[in-house]
mmCIF file with all atom_site columns, C-alpha atoms in Angstrom:
data_model
loop_
_atom_site.group_PDB
_atom_site.id
_atom_site.type_symbol
_atom_site.label_atom_id
_atom_site.label_alt_id
_atom_site.label_comp_id
_atom_site.label_asym_id
_atom_site.label_entity_id
_atom_site.label_seq_id
_atom_site.pdbx_PDB_ins_code
_atom_site.Cartn_x
_atom_site.Cartn_y
_atom_site.Cartn_z
_atom_site.occupancy
_atom_site.B_iso_or_equiv
_atom_site.pdbx_formal_charge
_atom_site.auth_seq_id
_atom_site.auth_comp_id
_atom_site.auth_asym_id
_atom_site.auth_atom_id
_atom_site.pdbx_PDB_model_num
ATOM 1   C CA . MET A 1 1   ? 112.636 114.850 106.445 1.00 54.00 ? 242 MET A CA 1
ATOM 2   C CA . GLU A 1 2   ? 113.285 112.352 109.218 1.00 60.00 ? 243 GLU A CA 1
ATOM 3   C CA . ALA A 1 3   ? 110.482 109.892 109.990 1.00 64.00 ? 244 ALA A CA 1
ATOM 4   C CA . ILE A 1 4   ? 109.782 111.314 113.474 1.00 59.00 ? 245 ILE A CA 1
ATOM 5   C CA . HIS A 1 5   ? 109.670 114.864 112.143 1.00 69.00 ? 246 HIS A CA 1
ATOM 6   C CA . LYS A 1 6   ? 107.358 113.808 109.310 1.00 79.00 ? 247 LYS A CA 1
ATOM 7   C CA . GLN A 1 7   ? 104.958 112.151 111.741 1.00 87.00 ? 248 GLN A CA 1
ATOM 8   C CA . LYS A 1 8   ? 104.975 115.138 114.092 1.00 92.00 ? 249 LYS A CA 1
ATOM 9   C CA . PHE A 1 9   ? 104.394 117.592 111.256 1.00 95.00 ? 250 PHE A CA 1
ATOM 10  C CA . SER A 1 10  ? 101.580 115.420 109.875 1.00 97.00 ? 251 SER A CA 1
ATOM 11  C CA . VAL A 1 11  ? 99.732  115.704 113.198 1.00 97.00 ? 252 VAL A CA 1
ATOM 12  C CA . GLN A 1 12  ? 100.466 119.421 113.565 1.00 97.00 ? 253 GLN A CA 1
ATOM 13  C CA . LEU A 1 13  ? 99.256  120.103 110.050 1.00 98.00 ? 254 LEU A CA 1
ATOM 14  C CA . ALA A 1 14  ? 96.048  118.107 110.554 1.00 98.00 ? 255 ALA A CA 1
ATOM 15  C CA . LEU A 1 15  ? 95.325  120.114 113.715 1.00 98.00 ? 256 LEU A CA 1
ATOM 16  C CA . LYS A 1 16  ? 95.979  123.409 111.977 1.00 98.00 ? 257 LYS A CA 1
ATOM 17  C CA . LEU A 1 17  ? 93.718  122.480 109.050 1.00 98.00 ? 258 LEU A CA 1
ATOM 18  C CA . LEU A 1 18  ? 90.934  121.840 111.555 1.00 98.00 ? 259 LEU A CA 1
ATOM 19  C CA . GLN A 1 19  ? 91.596  125.043 113.485 1.00 98.00 ? 260 GLN A CA 1
ATOM 20  C CA . ILE A 1 20  ? 91.419  127.289 110.414 1.00 98.00 ? 261 ILE A CA 1
ATOM 21  C CA . ASN A 1 21  ? 88.400  125.432 108.965 1.00 97.00 ? 262 ASN A CA 1
ATOM 22  C CA . ALA A 1 22  ? 90.337  124.281 105.929 1.00 98.00 ? 263 ALA A CA 1
ATOM 23  C CA . ILE A 1 23  ? 88.888  120.883 106.838 1.00 97.00 ? 264 ILE A CA 1
ATOM 24  C CA . LYS A 1 24  ? 85.320  120.770 108.103 1.00 97.00 ? 265 LYS A CA 1
ATOM 25  C CA . LEU A 1 25  ? 83.671  117.724 109.672 1.00 97.00 ? 266 LEU A CA 1
ATOM 26  C CA . ASN A 1 26  ? 79.899  117.350 109.903 1.00 96.00 ? 267 ASN A CA 1
ATOM 27  C CA . THR A 1 27  ? 78.229  113.972 110.334 1.00 95.00 ? 268 THR A CA 1
ATOM 28  C CA . GLU A 1 28  ? 74.678  115.395 110.375 1.00 94.00 ? 269 GLU A CA 1
ATOM 29  C CA . ASN A 1 29  ? 74.524  117.832 107.457 1.00 94.00 ? 270 ASN A CA 1
ATOM 30  C CA . LEU A 1 30  ? 76.639  116.196 104.783 1.00 95.00 ? 271 LEU A CA 1
ATOM 31  C CA . PHE A 1 31  ? 78.560  118.150 102.167 1.00 96.00 ? 272 PHE A CA 1
ATOM 32  C CA . THR A 1 32  ? 78.005  117.494 98.464  1.00 93.00 ? 273 THR A CA 1
ATOM 33  C CA . TRP A 1 33  ? 81.174  117.209 96.409  1.00 90.00 ? 274 TRP A CA 1
ATOM 34  C CA . ALA A 1 34  ? 81.345  118.216 92.744  1.00 82.00 ? 275 ALA A CA 1
ATOM 35  C CA . SER A 1 35  ? 81.206  114.507 91.908  1.00 80.00 ? 276 SER A CA 1
ATOM 36  C CA . GLY A 1 36  ? 77.854  114.227 93.701  1.00 86.00 ? 277 GLY A CA 1
ATOM 37  C CA . ILE A 1 37  ? 79.298  112.236 96.618  1.00 88.00 ? 278 ILE A CA 1
ATOM 38  C CA . LYS A 1 38  ? 77.661  113.015 99.963  1.00 92.00 ? 279 LYS A CA 1
ATOM 39  C CA . SER A 1 39  ? 80.450  113.481 102.475 1.00 95.00 ? 280 SER A CA 1
ATOM 40  C CA . PRO A 1 40  ? 80.862  114.265 106.201 1.00 96.00 ? 281 PRO A CA 1
ATOM 41  C CA . ILE A 1 41  ? 84.201  115.928 105.433 1.00 97.00 ? 282 ILE A CA 1
ATOM 42  C CA . TYR A 1 42  ? 85.087  118.895 103.256 1.00 96.00 ? 283 TYR A CA 1
ATOM 43  C CA . CYS A 1 43  ? 88.612  120.091 102.528 1.00 96.00 ? 284 CYS A CA 1
ATOM 44  C CA . ASP A 1 44  ? 89.573  123.516 101.159 1.00 96.00 ? 285 ASP A CA 1
ATOM 45  C CA . ASN A 1 45  ? 93.338  123.905 101.417 1.00 96.00 ? 286 ASN A CA 1
ATOM 46  C CA . ARG A 1 46  ? 93.218  127.321 99.717  1.00 96.00 ? 287 ARG A CA 1
ATOM 47  C CA . ARG A 1 47  ? 92.493  128.686 103.186 1.00 97.00 ? 288 ARG A CA 1
ATOM 48  C CA . THR A 1 48  ? 96.068  127.849 104.226 1.00 98.00 ? 289 THR A CA 1
ATOM 49  C CA . LEU A 1 49  ? 97.308  130.656 101.977 1.00 98.00 ? 290 LEU A CA 1
ATOM 50  C CA . ALA A 1 50  ? 95.817  133.229 104.366 1.00 98.00 ? 291 ALA A CA 1
ATOM 51  C CA . TYR A 1 51  ? 98.179  132.150 107.174 1.00 98.00 ? 292 TYR A CA 1
ATOM 52  C CA . PRO A 1 52  ? 101.814 133.123 106.459 1.00 98.00 ? 293 PRO A CA 1
ATOM 53  C CA . GLU A 1 53  ? 103.447 130.787 108.995 1.00 97.00 ? 294 GLU A CA 1
ATOM 54  C CA . LEU A 1 54  ? 101.359 127.803 107.902 1.00 97.00 ? 295 LEU A CA 1
ATOM 55  C CA . ARG A 1 55  ? 101.947 128.680 104.264 1.00 97.00 ? 296 ARG A CA 1
ATOM 56  C CA . ARG A 1 56  ? 105.705 128.723 104.848 1.00 97.00 ? 297 ARG A CA 1
ATOM 57  C CA . ASN A 1 57  ? 105.594 125.448 106.800 1.00 97.00 ? 298 ASN A CA 1
ATOM 58  C CA . ILE A 1 58  ? 103.772 123.706 103.954 1.00 97.00 ? 299 ILE A CA 1
ATOM 59  C CA . ARG A 1 59  ? 106.227 125.149 101.427 1.00 97.00 ? 300 ARG A CA 1
ATOM 60  C CA . ASP A 1 60  ? 109.237 124.081 103.473 1.00 97.00 ? 301 ASP A CA 1
ATOM 61  C CA . SER A 1 61  ? 107.863 120.582 104.076 1.00 96.00 ? 302 SER A CA 1
ATOM 62  C CA . PHE A 1 62  ? 107.096 120.102 100.402 1.00 97.00 ? 303 PHE A CA 1
ATOM 63  C CA . SER A 1 63  ? 110.559 121.366 99.487  1.00 97.00 ? 304 SER A CA 1
ATOM 64  C CA . SER A 1 64  ? 112.336 119.070 101.952 1.00 96.00 ? 305 SER A CA 1
ATOM 65  C CA . LEU A 1 65  ? 110.251 116.106 100.827 1.00 96.00 ? 306 LEU A CA 1
ATOM 66  C CA . ILE A 1 66  ? 111.003 116.735 97.156  1.00 97.00 ? 307 ILE A CA 1
ATOM 67  C CA . GLN A 1 67  ? 114.723 117.174 97.787  1.00 97.00 ? 308 GLN A CA 1
ATOM 68  C CA . GLU A 1 68  ? 114.780 113.927 99.769  1.00 95.00 ? 309 GLU A CA 1
ATOM 69  C CA . LYS A 1 69  ? 112.695 111.770 97.436  1.00 96.00 ? 310 LYS A CA 1
ATOM 70  C CA . TYR A 1 70  ? 113.413 113.369 94.073  1.00 97.00 ? 311 TYR A CA 1
ATOM 71  C CA . PRO A 1 71  ? 116.848 115.019 94.181  1.00 97.00 ? 312 PRO A CA 1
ATOM 72  C CA . GLU A 1 72  ? 117.045 114.905 90.366  1.00 98.00 ? 313 GLU A CA 1
ATOM 73  C CA . VAL A 1 73  ? 113.984 117.175 89.975  1.00 98.00 ? 314 VAL A CA 1
ATOM 74  C CA . GLU A 1 74  ? 114.302 119.888 87.311  1.00 98.00 ? 315 GLU A CA 1
ATOM 75  C CA . TYR A 1 75  ? 110.778 121.354 87.231  1.00 98.00 ? 316 TYR A CA 1
ATOM 76  C CA . ILE A 1 76  ? 107.851 121.917 89.579  1.00 98.00 ? 317 ILE A CA 1
ATOM 77  C CA . ALA A 1 77  ? 104.274 121.747 88.287  1.00 98.00 ? 318 ALA A CA 1
ATOM 78  C CA . GLY A 1 78  ? 101.165 122.864 90.160  1.00 97.00 ? 319 GLY A CA 1
ATOM 79  C CA . VAL A 1 79  ? 97.680  121.518 89.506  1.00 97.00 ? 320 VAL A CA 1
ATOM 80  C CA . ALA A 1 80  ? 95.016  124.179 88.872  1.00 94.00 ? 321 ALA A CA 1
ATOM 81  C CA . THR A 1 81  ? 93.499  125.722 90.694  1.00 90.00 ? 322 THR A CA 1
ATOM 82  C CA . GLY A 1 82  ? 94.046  124.646 94.272  1.00 92.00 ? 323 GLY A CA 1
ATOM 83  C CA . ALA A 1 83  ? 97.785  123.992 94.038  1.00 96.00 ? 324 ALA A CA 1
ATOM 84  C CA . ILE A 1 84  ? 98.881  126.823 91.742  1.00 97.00 ? 325 ILE A CA 1
ATOM 85  C CA . ALA A 1 85  ? 100.054 129.013 94.621  1.00 97.00 ? 326 ALA A CA 1
ATOM 86  C CA . HIS A 1 86  ? 101.630 126.233 96.690  1.00 98.00 ? 327 HIS A CA 1
ATOM 87  C CA . GLY A 1 87  ? 103.471 124.936 93.633  1.00 98.00 ? 328 GLY A CA 1
ATOM 88  C CA . ALA A 1 88  ? 104.829 128.386 92.842  1.00 98.00 ? 329 ALA A CA 1
ATOM 89  C CA . LEU A 1 89  ? 106.043 128.803 96.428  1.00 98.00 ? 330 LEU A CA 1
ATOM 90  C CA . VAL A 1 90  ? 107.865 125.469 96.281  1.00 98.00 ? 331 VAL A CA 1
ATOM 91  C CA . ALA A 1 91  ? 109.427 126.246 92.902  1.00 98.00 ? 332 ALA A CA 1
ATOM 92  C CA . ASP A 1 92  ? 110.670 129.560 94.254  1.00 98.00 ? 333 ASP A CA 1
ATOM 93  C CA . GLN A 1 93  ? 112.101 127.898 97.361  1.00 98.00 ? 334 GLN A CA 1
ATOM 94  C CA . LEU A 1 94  ? 113.919 125.297 95.261  1.00 98.00 ? 335 LEU A CA 1
ATOM 95  C CA . GLN A 1 95  ? 114.886 127.807 92.563  1.00 98.00 ? 336 GLN A CA 1
ATOM 96  C CA . LEU A 1 96  ? 113.359 125.686 89.817  1.00 98.00 ? 337 LEU A CA 1
ATOM 97  C CA . PRO A 1 97  ? 111.265 126.486 86.725  1.00 98.00 ? 338 PRO A CA 1
ATOM 98  C CA . TYR A 1 98  ? 107.521 126.391 87.301  1.00 98.00 ? 339 TYR A CA 1
ATOM 99  C CA . LEU A 1 99  ? 104.377 125.690 85.308  1.00 97.00 ? 340 LEU A CA 1
ATOM 100 C CA . TYR A 1 100 ? 100.805 124.731 86.071  1.00 97.00 ? 341 TYR A CA 1
ATOM 101 C CA . ILE A 1 101 ? 98.264  122.420 84.472  1.00 96.00 ? 342 ILE A CA 1
ATOM 102 C CA . ARG A 1 102 ? 94.617  123.211 83.778  1.00 93.00 ? 343 ARG A CA 1
ATOM 103 C CA . PRO A 1 103 ? 91.919  120.500 83.999  1.00 86.00 ? 344 PRO A CA 1
ATOM 104 C CA . LYS A 1 104 ? 91.501  120.838 80.226  1.00 80.00 ? 345 LYS A CA 1
ATOM 105 C CA . PRO A 1 105 ? 92.841  123.058 77.427  1.00 75.00 ? 346 PRO A CA 1
ATOM 106 C CA . LYS A 1 106 ? 91.565  126.631 77.274  1.00 61.00 ? 347 LYS A CA 1
ATOM 107 C CA . GLU A 1 107 ? 88.754  127.192 74.832  1.00 55.00 ? 348 GLU A CA 1
ATOM 108 C CA . HIS A 1 108 ? 90.266  130.422 73.520  1.00 60.00 ? 349 HIS A CA 1
ATOM 109 C CA . GLY A 1 109 ? 93.643  132.011 72.813  1.00 53.00 ? 350 GLY A CA 1
ATOM 110 C CA . LEU A 1 110 ? 96.416  129.431 72.479  1.00 56.00 ? 351 LEU A CA 1
ATOM 111 C CA . ALA A 1 111 ? 94.219  126.632 73.875  1.00 61.00 ? 352 ALA A CA 1
ATOM 112 C CA . ASN A 1 112 ? 96.917  125.741 76.398  1.00 82.00 ? 353 ASN A CA 1
ATOM 113 C CA . GLN A 1 113 ? 96.394  123.107 79.053  1.00 92.00 ? 354 GLN A CA 1
ATOM 114 C CA . ILE A 1 114 ? 99.904  123.554 80.420  1.00 94.00 ? 355 ILE A CA 1
ATOM 115 C CA . GLU A 1 115 ? 100.806 127.144 81.277  1.00 94.00 ? 356 GLU A CA 1
ATOM 116 C CA . GLY A 1 116 ? 104.519 127.898 81.279  1.00 94.00 ? 357 GLY A CA 1
ATOM 117 C CA . VAL A 1 117 ? 107.567 126.885 79.289  1.00 95.00 ? 358 VAL A CA 1
ATOM 118 C CA . ILE A 1 118 ? 107.294 123.300 78.037  1.00 93.00 ? 359 ILE A CA 1
ATOM 119 C CA . ASP A 1 119 ? 110.691 121.622 78.043  1.00 94.00 ? 360 ASP A CA 1
ATOM 120 C CA . PRO A 1 120 ? 110.392 117.974 76.904  1.00 95.00 ? 361 PRO A CA 1
ATOM 121 C CA . GLY A 1 121 ? 112.638 115.522 78.705  1.00 96.00 ? 362 GLY A CA 1
ATOM 122 C CA . LYS A 1 122 ? 112.822 117.491 81.936  1.00 97.00 ? 363 LYS A CA 1
ATOM 123 C CA . LYS A 1 123 ? 112.105 115.713 85.221  1.00 98.00 ? 364 LYS A CA 1
ATOM 124 C CA . VAL A 1 124 ? 109.120 117.201 87.045  1.00 98.00 ? 365 VAL A CA 1
ATOM 125 C CA . VAL A 1 125 ? 107.418 116.792 90.417  1.00 98.00 ? 366 VAL A CA 1
ATOM 126 C CA . VAL A 1 126 ? 103.726 117.647 90.595  1.00 98.00 ? 367 VAL A CA 1
ATOM 127 C CA . VAL A 1 127 ? 102.315 119.610 93.545  1.00 98.00 ? 368 VAL A CA 1
ATOM 128 C CA . GLU A 1 128 ? 98.648  119.065 94.439  1.00 98.00 ? 369 GLU A CA 1
ATOM 129 C CA . ASP A 1 129 ? 96.529  120.351 97.308  1.00 97.00 ? 370 ASP A CA 1
ATOM 130 C CA . LEU A 1 130 ? 94.151  117.411 97.749  1.00 96.00 ? 371 LEU A CA 1
ATOM 131 C CA . ILE A 1 131 ? 93.773  113.790 96.648  1.00 96.00 ? 372 ILE A CA 1
ATOM 132 C CA . SER A 1 132 ? 90.270  112.314 96.571  1.00 92.00 ? 373 SER A CA 1
ATOM 133 C CA . THR A 1 133 ? 89.745  109.725 93.830  1.00 89.00 ? 374 THR A CA 1
ATOM 134 C CA . GLY A 1 134 ? 92.959  110.831 92.114  1.00 91.00 ? 375 GLY A CA 1
ATOM 135 C CA . GLY A 1 135 ? 91.297  111.420 88.763  1.00 91.00 ? 376 GLY A CA 1
ATOM 136 C CA . SER A 1 136 ? 92.049  115.109 88.292  1.00 91.00 ? 377 SER A CA 1
ATOM 137 C CA . SER A 1 137 ? 95.601  114.747 89.588  1.00 95.00 ? 378 SER A CA 1
ATOM 138 C CA . LEU A 1 138 ? 96.381  111.911 87.203  1.00 96.00 ? 379 LEU A CA 1
ATOM 139 C CA . LYS A 1 139 ? 94.931  113.901 84.286  1.00 95.00 ? 380 LYS A CA 1
ATOM 140 C CA . ALA A 1 140 ? 97.566  116.533 85.071  1.00 96.00 ? 381 ALA A CA 1
ATOM 141 C CA . VAL A 1 141 ? 100.250 113.845 85.195  1.00 97.00 ? 382 VAL A CA 1
ATOM 142 C CA . GLU A 1 142 ? 99.118  112.506 81.818  1.00 96.00 ? 383 GLU A CA 1
ATOM 143 C CA . ALA A 1 143 ? 99.142  115.991 80.275  1.00 95.00 ? 384 ALA A CA 1
ATOM 144 C CA . LEU A 1 144 ? 102.737 116.477 81.410  1.00 97.00 ? 385 LEU A CA 1
ATOM 145 C CA . ARG A 1 145 ? 103.774 113.094 80.027  1.00 97.00 ? 386 ARG A CA 1
ATOM 146 C CA . GLN A 1 146 ? 102.124 113.812 76.704  1.00 95.00 ? 387 GLN A CA 1
ATOM 147 C CA . ALA A 1 147 ? 104.079 117.075 76.584  1.00 95.00 ? 388 ALA A CA 1
ATOM 148 C CA . GLY A 1 148 ? 107.313 115.096 76.990  1.00 97.00 ? 389 GLY A CA 1
ATOM 149 C CA . PHE A 1 149 ? 108.077 115.604 80.679  1.00 97.00 ? 390 PHE A CA 1
ATOM 150 C CA . GLN A 1 150 ? 109.333 112.797 82.917  1.00 98.00 ? 391 GLN A CA 1
ATOM 151 C CA . VAL A 1 151 ? 107.015 112.796 85.939  1.00 98.00 ? 392 VAL A CA 1
ATOM 152 C CA . LEU A 1 152 ? 108.959 111.656 89.007  1.00 98.00 ? 393 LEU A CA 1
ATOM 153 C CA . GLY A 1 153 ? 105.989 111.743 91.368  1.00 98.00 ? 394 GLY A CA 1
ATOM 154 C CA . LEU A 1 154 ? 103.301 113.832 93.009  1.00 98.00 ? 395 LEU A CA 1
ATOM 155 C CA . VAL A 1 155 ? 103.148 115.452 96.447  1.00 98.00 ? 396 VAL A CA 1
ATOM 156 C CA . ALA A 1 156 ? 99.962  116.752 98.083  1.00 98.00 ? 397 ALA A CA 1
ATOM 157 C CA . ILE A 1 157 ? 98.829  118.366 101.300 1.00 98.00 ? 398 ILE A CA 1
ATOM 158 C CA . PHE A 1 158 ? 96.033  115.904 102.156 1.00 97.00 ? 399 PHE A CA 1
ATOM 159 C CA . THR A 1 159 ? 94.493  112.624 101.019 1.00 96.00 ? 400 THR A CA 1
ATOM 160 C CA . TYR A 1 160 ? 91.232  110.938 101.981 1.00 95.00 ? 401 TYR A CA 1
ATOM 161 C CA . GLY A 1 161 ? 93.021  107.617 101.618 1.00 93.00 ? 402 GLY A CA 1
ATOM 162 C CA . PHE A 1 162 ? 90.599  106.119 99.124  1.00 93.00 ? 403 PHE A CA 1
ATOM 163 C CA . GLN A 1 163 ? 91.761  102.739 97.840  1.00 92.00 ? 404 GLN A CA 1
ATOM 164 C CA . GLN A 1 164 ? 90.625  103.783 94.359  1.00 92.00 ? 405 GLN A CA 1
ATOM 165 C CA . ALA A 1 165 ? 93.143  106.637 94.356  1.00 94.00 ? 406 ALA A CA 1
ATOM 166 C CA . GLU A 1 166 ? 96.025  104.517 95.621  1.00 94.00 ? 407 GLU A CA 1
ATOM 167 C CA . GLU A 1 167 ? 95.383  101.888 92.968  1.00 94.00 ? 408 GLU A CA 1
ATOM 168 C CA . ALA A 1 168 ? 95.060  104.526 90.226  1.00 95.00 ? 409 ALA A CA 1
ATOM 169 C CA . PHE A 1 169 ? 98.431  106.074 91.082  1.00 97.00 ? 410 PHE A CA 1
ATOM 170 C CA . MET A 1 170 ? 100.060 102.646 91.153  1.00 96.00 ? 411 MET A CA 1
ATOM 171 C CA . LYS A 1 171 ? 98.521  101.754 87.797  1.00 96.00 ? 412 LYS A CA 1
ATOM 172 C CA . GLN A 1 172 ? 99.882  104.966 86.276  1.00 96.00 ? 413 GLN A CA 1
ATOM 173 C CA . ASN A 1 173 ? 103.311 104.332 87.855  1.00 96.00 ? 414 ASN A CA 1
ATOM 174 C CA . CYS A 1 174 ? 103.230 107.673 89.645  1.00 97.00 ? 415 CYS A CA 1
ATOM 175 C CA . PRO A 1 175 ? 104.419 107.710 93.283  1.00 97.00 ? 416 PRO A CA 1
ATOM 176 C CA . MET A 1 176 ? 102.203 109.846 95.521  1.00 97.00 ? 417 MET A CA 1
ATOM 177 C CA . ILE A 1 177 ? 103.170 111.256 98.938  1.00 96.00 ? 418 ILE A CA 1
ATOM 178 C CA . THR A 1 178 ? 101.086 113.530 101.169 1.00 97.00 ? 419 THR A CA 1
ATOM 179 C CA . LEU A 1 179 ? 101.942 115.733 104.144 1.00 97.00 ? 420 LEU A CA 1
ATOM 180 C CA . THR A 1 180 ? 98.971  114.478 106.167 1.00 97.00 ? 421 THR A CA 1
ATOM 181 C CA . ASN A 1 181 ? 95.995  112.186 105.658 1.00 97.00 ? 422 ASN A CA 1
ATOM 182 C CA . PHE A 1 182 ? 92.508  111.105 106.676 1.00 97.00 ? 423 PHE A CA 1
ATOM 183 C CA . ASP A 1 183 ? 93.605  108.679 109.408 1.00 96.00 ? 424 ASP A CA 1
ATOM 184 C CA . VAL A 1 184 ? 95.903  111.205 111.095 1.00 97.00 ? 425 VAL A CA 1
ATOM 185 C CA . LEU A 1 185 ? 93.148  113.798 110.824 1.00 97.00 ? 426 LEU A CA 1
ATOM 186 C CA . LEU A 1 186 ? 90.569  111.611 112.580 1.00 96.00 ? 427 LEU A CA 1
ATOM 187 C CA . ARG A 1 187 ? 92.903  110.735 115.449 1.00 96.00 ? 428 ARG A CA 1
ATOM 188 C CA . THR A 1 188 ? 93.841  114.385 115.861 1.00 97.00 ? 429 THR A CA 1
ATOM 189 C CA . ALA A 1 189 ? 90.239  115.582 115.638 1.00 97.00 ? 430 ALA A CA 1
ATOM 190 C CA . MET A 1 190 ? 89.119  113.150 118.339 1.00 96.00 ? 431 MET A CA 1
ATOM 191 C CA . GLU A 1 191 ? 92.069  113.891 120.645 1.00 96.00 ? 432 GLU A CA 1
ATOM 192 C CA . HIS A 1 192 ? 91.355  117.619 120.452 1.00 97.00 ? 433 HIS A CA 1
ATOM 193 C CA . GLU A 1 193 ? 87.588  117.114 120.807 1.00 96.00 ? 434 GLU A CA 1
ATOM 194 C CA . PHE A 1 194 ? 86.562  118.371 117.371 1.00 96.00 ? 435 PHE A CA 1
ATOM 195 C CA . ILE A 1 195 ? 84.515  115.175 117.063 1.00 96.00 ? 436 ILE A CA 1
ATOM 196 C CA . SER A 1 196 ? 83.276  112.384 119.347 1.00 96.00 ? 437 SER A CA 1
ATOM 197 C CA . LEU A 1 197 ? 84.120  108.696 119.182 1.00 95.00 ? 438 LEU A CA 1
ATOM 198 C CA . GLN A 1 198 ? 80.718  108.073 117.596 1.00 96.00 ? 439 GLN A CA 1
ATOM 199 C CA . GLN A 1 199 ? 81.391  110.678 114.901 1.00 96.00 ? 440 GLN A CA 1
ATOM 200 C CA . THR A 1 200 ? 84.822  109.172 114.298 1.00 96.00 ? 441 THR A CA 1
ATOM 201 C CA . ASP A 1 201 ? 83.220  105.795 113.692 1.00 96.00 ? 442 ASP A CA 1
ATOM 202 C CA . PHE A 1 202 ? 80.759  107.409 111.275 1.00 96.00 ? 443 PHE A CA 1
ATOM 203 C CA . LEU A 1 203 ? 83.599  108.970 109.275 1.00 96.00 ? 444 LEU A CA 1
ATOM 204 C CA . LEU A 1 204 ? 85.510  105.692 109.116 1.00 95.00 ? 445 LEU A CA 1
ATOM 205 C CA . GLN A 1 205 ? 82.406  103.789 108.017 1.00 95.00 ? 446 GLN A CA 1
ATOM 206 C CA . TRP A 1 206 ? 81.740  106.405 105.329 1.00 95.00 ? 447 TRP A CA 1
ATOM 207 C CA . ARG A 1 207 ? 85.210  105.964 103.834 1.00 94.00 ? 448 ARG A CA 1
ATOM 208 C CA . ASN A 1 208 ? 85.081  102.175 104.134 1.00 91.00 ? 449 ASN A CA 1
ATOM 209 C CA . GLN A 1 209 ? 81.715  102.158 102.385 1.00 90.00 ? 450 GLN A CA 1
ATOM 210 C CA . LEU A 1 210 ? 83.065  104.239 99.498  1.00 86.00 ? 451 LEU A CA 1
ATOM 211 C CA . ASN A 1 211 ? 86.068  101.913 99.224  1.00 83.00 ? 452 ASN A CA 1
ATOM 212 C CA . PHE A 1 212 ? 83.707  98.940  99.112  1.00 67.00 ? 453 PHE A CA 1
ATOM 213 C CA . GLU A 1 213 ? 81.420  100.499 96.493  1.00 70.00 ? 454 GLU A CA 1
ATOM 214 C CA . THR A 1 214 ? 84.311  101.312 94.161  1.00 61.00 ? 455 THR A CA 1
ATOM 215 C CA . ASN A 1 215 ? 85.504  97.692  94.375  1.00 55.00 ? 456 ASN A CA 1
ATOM 216 C CA . VAL A 1 216 ? 82.146  96.011  93.751  1.00 34.00 ? 457 VAL A CA 1
#
């Protein structure tokens, strides 16, 4: 994907995520994440699956990105549960084997954490829907490495841009690329009057505060 096209798609995707309520912004009634973090932003990229054109655009952008950055890829892996469908769509587009990774091994049956055919030595790209702190994504990366795969990198739809996540991916030597991000989202949201300048400042301060707290 050429740089100009990437930038244009990043903005278009951010706008679409706002329009379909995949990303919700509320600076008055904060959302509570599973981690307990109080947040003015909530992202549910599963909603993109209900829109065929958007679903195809995400698939095609992921596929082009992977072919450009990781031409030696031999496997696609989706992270459960949010990226299972998107990963499968990309694998089908690229005509590559596919598997997905659970947060932890099943507690019954074969106790699998990785679902699919495990082929040690193969080069895999991980598909994720969302990057927050990066913890769950990197657990999937580690599971693949322990199974013998060579993880080339991870691609995701959206990232909050937390410094903690960026540092964690660097520490684990796992490149991470996203289709759009928090900064693009805020600019797009303000330009299209989803939020005011004051609300934009609130959102930026919230992220900066979380970055500061994780570095104290």
